[in-house]
Tab-separated table of C-alpha atoms in Angstrom:
chain	number	residue	atom	x	y	z
A	14	UNK	CA	0.215	-0.158	-0.207
A	15	UNK	CA	1.293	3.655	-0.728
A	16	UNK	CA	-0.513	6.015	1.239
A	17	UNK	CA	0.514	10.711	1.071
A	18	UNK	CA	0.735	12.143	4.774
A	19	UNK	CA	-0.075	15.706	5.027
A	20	UNK	CA	0.322	17.586	8.298
A	21	UNK	CA	-0.731	21.113	7.790
A	22	UNK	CA	-0.307	23.971	10.430
A	23	UNK	CA	-3.354	23.559	12.304
A	24	UNK	CA	-2.937	22.477	16.303
A	25	UNK	CA	-2.179	18.311	16.629
A	26	UNK	CA	1.432	17.630	14.721
A	27	UNK	CA	0.939	14.906	17.048
A	28	UNK	CA	-1.208	12.836	15.133
A	29	UNK	CA	0.649	13.116	11.950
A	30	UNK	CA	4.018	12.490	13.558
A	31	UNK	CA	2.036	9.618	15.264
A	32	UNK	CA	0.704	7.969	11.979
A	33	UNK	CA	3.878	7.851	10.198
A	34	UNK	CA	5.403	5.429	12.939
A	35	UNK	CA	2.357	3.530	12.423
A	36	UNK	CA	2.812	2.743	8.717
A	37	UNK	CA	6.237	3.226	8.280
A	38	UNK	CA	4.825	-0.577	11.368
A	39	UNK	CA	2.571	-1.531	8.903
A	40	UNK	CA	5.240	-1.834	6.475
A	41	UNK	CA	3.108	1.113	4.503
A	42	UNK	CA	4.981	3.420	2.105
A	43	UNK	CA	4.515	6.964	2.935
A	44	UNK	CA	4.793	10.560	0.728
A	45	UNK	CA	4.719	13.344	3.237
A	46	UNK	CA	4.183	16.637	2.342
A	47	UNK	CA	4.694	19.039	5.613
A	48	UNK	CA	3.233	23.142	5.244
A	49	UNK	CA	5.330	25.358	6.110
A	50	UNK	CA	3.490	26.275	9.189
A	51	UNK	CA	3.802	22.671	10.377
A	52	UNK	CA	6.939	22.789	10.028
A	53	UNK	CA	6.897	25.519	12.582
A	54	UNK	CA	4.422	23.793	14.930
A	55	UNK	CA	5.630	19.928	14.601
A	56	UNK	CA	8.012	21.534	16.459
A	57	UNK	CA	6.774	24.057	19.645
A	58	UNK	CA	4.142	21.532	20.171
A	59	UNK	CA	6.100	17.677	19.740
A	60	UNK	CA	9.503	17.695	20.455
A	61	UNK	CA	10.266	16.738	16.761
A	62	UNK	CA	11.911	18.472	13.970
A	63	UNK	CA	10.472	18.610	10.970
A	64	UNK	CA	13.521	17.241	9.605
A	65	UNK	CA	12.669	13.829	12.273
A	66	UNK	CA	9.610	13.565	10.705
A	67	UNK	CA	10.784	13.563	7.031
A	68	UNK	CA	12.893	10.332	8.122
A	69	UNK	CA	10.252	8.500	9.208
A	70	UNK	CA	8.773	8.911	6.459
A	71	UNK	CA	9.186	6.971	2.966
A	72	UNK	CA	9.837	10.038	0.887
A	73	UNK	CA	9.413	13.935	1.994
A	74	UNK	CA	8.684	16.983	-0.722
A	75	UNK	CA	8.358	20.393	-0.197
A	76	UNK	CA	5.077	22.859	0.491
A	77	UNK	CA	5.816	23.586	-3.298
A	78	UNK	CA	7.795	21.090	-4.910
A	79	UNK	CA	4.171	21.110	-7.420
A	80	UNK	CA	6.487	18.735	-9.973
A	81	UNK	CA	7.190	15.856	-8.096
A	82	UNK	CA	5.749	12.226	-7.765
A	83	UNK	CA	2.670	13.532	-5.321
A	84	UNK	CA	1.368	16.091	-7.875
A	85	UNK	CA	-0.569	13.802	-10.204
A	86	UNK	CA	-3.149	11.521	-10.541
A	87	UNK	CA	-0.414	8.779	-13.103
A	88	UNK	CA	1.313	8.717	-9.346
A	89	UNK	CA	-0.123	5.897	-8.037
A	90	UNK	CA	-1.929	5.790	-3.965
A	91	UNK	CA	-4.348	4.016	-1.766
A	92	UNK	CA	-5.315	8.190	-0.905
A	93	UNK	CA	-4.355	10.644	0.862
A	94	UNK	CA	-4.483	11.581	4.943
A	95	UNK	CA	-4.109	14.913	6.392
A	96	UNK	CA	-3.596	15.399	9.578
A	97	UNK	CA	-3.813	17.631	11.178
A	98	UNK	CA	-6.515	19.595	8.247
A	99	UNK	CA	-5.935	23.748	9.553
A	100	UNK	CA	-9.359	25.327	8.297
A	101	UNK	CA	-6.990	26.867	5.929
A	102	UNK	CA	-6.201	24.149	4.379
A	103	UNK	CA	-9.918	22.411	4.828
A	104	UNK	CA	-10.691	25.660	2.153
A	105	UNK	CA	-8.382	25.393	-0.055
A	106	UNK	CA	-9.424	21.655	-0.681
A	107	UNK	CA	-13.576	23.019	-1.198
A	108	UNK	CA	-13.022	25.507	-3.721
A	109	UNK	CA	-10.642	23.446	-5.165
A	110	UNK	CA	-7.547	26.622	-4.596
A	111	UNK	CA	-4.106	24.349	-5.358
A	112	UNK	CA	-1.197	26.590	-5.115
A	113	UNK	CA	0.881	24.231	-2.623
A	114	UNK	CA	1.715	20.309	-2.760
A	115	UNK	CA	-0.648	19.257	-0.418
A	116	UNK	CA	-3.544	21.330	-1.473
A	117	UNK	CA	-2.453	19.934	-4.324
A	118	UNK	CA	-2.089	15.876	-3.676
A	119	UNK	CA	-5.529	16.503	-1.318
A	120	UNK	CA	-7.378	17.924	-5.178
A	121	UNK	CA	-5.772	14.564	-6.946
A	122	UNK	CA	-7.007	12.405	-4.346
A	123	UNK	CA	-10.517	14.130	-5.140
A	124	UNK	CA	-10.366	13.903	-8.769
A	125	UNK	CA	-9.277	10.750	-9.324
A	126	UNK	CA	-11.704	9.178	-7.019
A	127	UNK	CA	-9.026	8.431	-3.889
A	128	UNK	CA	-9.955	8.249	0.297
A	129	UNK	CA	-9.218	11.334	1.088
A	130	UNK	CA	-8.932	11.218	5.125
A	131	UNK	CA	-9.002	14.921	7.081
A	132	UNK	CA	-8.709	14.970	11.190
A	133	UNK	CA	-9.535	18.395	10.720
A	134	UNK	CA	-8.765	20.459	14.232
A	135	UNK	CA	-11.301	24.192	15.173
A	136	UNK	CA	-13.336	25.071	17.367
A	137	UNK	CA	-16.346	26.199	18.082
A	138	UNK	CA	-16.678	25.692	14.206
A	139	UNK	CA	-18.143	28.504	11.923
A	140	UNK	CA	-20.927	28.307	9.015
A	141	UNK	CA	-17.982	28.593	6.242
A	142	UNK	CA	-16.092	26.243	8.745
A	143	UNK	CA	-18.715	23.722	8.534
A	144	UNK	CA	-20.686	24.251	4.407
A	145	UNK	CA	-16.659	23.863	4.224
A	146	UNK	CA	-16.803	20.340	5.331
A	147	UNK	CA	-20.195	19.251	3.601
A	148	UNK	CA	-18.292	20.668	-0.219
A	149	UNK	CA	-15.333	17.695	1.223
A	150	UNK	CA	-17.966	15.930	1.880
A	151	UNK	CA	-20.220	15.702	-1.070
A	152	UNK	CA	-16.792	15.462	-3.489
A	153	UNK	CA	-15.292	12.244	-1.348
A	154	UNK	CA	-13.922	13.109	0.580
A	155	UNK	CA	-13.751	11.946	4.788
A	156	UNK	CA	-14.017	14.472	7.735
A	157	UNK	CA	-12.796	13.124	11.060
A	158	UNK	CA	-12.178	15.000	13.745
A	159	UNK	CA	-10.140	13.458	16.020
A	160	UNK	CA	-12.903	12.862	18.742
A	161	UNK	CA	-11.768	11.004	22.265
A	162	UNK	CA	-13.327	7.192	22.560
A	163	UNK	CA	-13.779	8.364	26.171
A	164	UNK	CA	-15.781	4.108	26.610
A	165	UNK	CA	-12.411	2.726	26.860
A	166	UNK	CA	-11.229	4.875	29.272
A	167	UNK	CA	-7.700	5.627	28.499
A	168	UNK	CA	-5.670	6.988	30.493
A	169	UNK	CA	-2.472	9.210	28.528
A	170	UNK	CA	-2.717	11.788	25.679
A	171	UNK	CA	-1.536	8.745	23.701
A	172	UNK	CA	-4.297	6.871	24.513
A	173	UNK	CA	-6.396	8.954	23.280
A	174	UNK	CA	-3.666	9.306	20.011
A	175	UNK	CA	-4.060	6.120	19.315
A	176	UNK	CA	-7.810	5.585	19.156
A	177	UNK	CA	-7.933	8.173	16.719
A	178	UNK	CA	-4.537	6.724	14.485
A	179	UNK	CA	-6.113	3.250	14.099
A	180	UNK	CA	-10.233	4.133	13.632
A	181	UNK	CA	-8.755	7.062	10.600
A	182	UNK	CA	-6.059	3.147	9.687
A	183	UNK	CA	-8.920	0.898	9.611
A	184	UNK	CA	-11.184	3.118	6.736
A	185	UNK	CA	-8.135	2.517	4.849
A	186	UNK	CA	-8.260	-1.295	5.875
A	187	UNK	CA	-5.213	-1.893	7.529
A	188	UNK	CA	-6.743	-3.272	11.032
A	189	UNK	CA	-4.026	-5.030	12.401
A	190	UNK	CA	-2.344	-2.134	14.260
A	191	UNK	CA	-4.285	-2.635	17.605
A	192	UNK	CA	-3.864	0.788	18.576
A	193	UNK	CA	-7.590	1.054	18.658
A	194	UNK	CA	-10.476	-1.039	21.894
A	195	UNK	CA	-13.499	-2.207	20.049
A	196	UNK	CA	-16.377	-2.151	20.729
A	197	UNK	CA	-18.101	-5.028	21.937
A	198	UNK	CA	-14.742	-7.801	21.354
A	199	UNK	CA	-11.515	-5.679	23.288
A	200	UNK	CA	-14.775	-3.756	25.349
A	201	UNK	CA	-17.795	-5.811	26.270
A	202	UNK	CA	-20.219	-4.489	28.645
A	203	UNK	CA	-22.826	-6.838	29.544
A	204	UNK	CA	-23.806	-10.259	27.227
A	205	UNK	CA	-25.180	-7.170	24.669
A	206	UNK	CA	-22.148	-5.694	23.091
A	207	UNK	CA	-23.666	-4.374	19.957
A	208	UNK	CA	-24.288	-0.855	21.240
A	209	UNK	CA	-23.026	1.832	23.599
A	210	UNK	CA	-25.805	2.864	25.812
């Protein structure tokens, strides 16, 4: 499998870093595109450098390298994940405004009918944000705000991050990661586990 991973300048850089780590462990080929602000945020929030994050990916590209492989639909991938996805990046994807490689790669995923998953980071959401999410969803994208699953009783930030990363990987059929506590399997409550109470 081959996936494009985008990291925008929203808070939540740990989601992109952890995603790359797990994809490497699963032997998934990764192509990383970080925006300029993502490079700053990752250093502020995670203790990683932009260079150390790039080293986790199999391939990485500059934010404006529109001659790179991931800028073309002829370069075959299984889709793209933007983690985290800022509202600016969401707006660019929703409007087809492809002035950098992250936006172009997302546009390629949509036009080629490949899976595009956005871990959108903002709160509260304004009407423009919601309308942009609808536009992307109608175009085939999947909006996945990183919302904690408290029924798993997380005890650390890592638990919360892993649950979200695992659920994103599930969307690509990558289910053997061991990150998700599954309702009705790992979390058996009573005799009927079909639906949370």
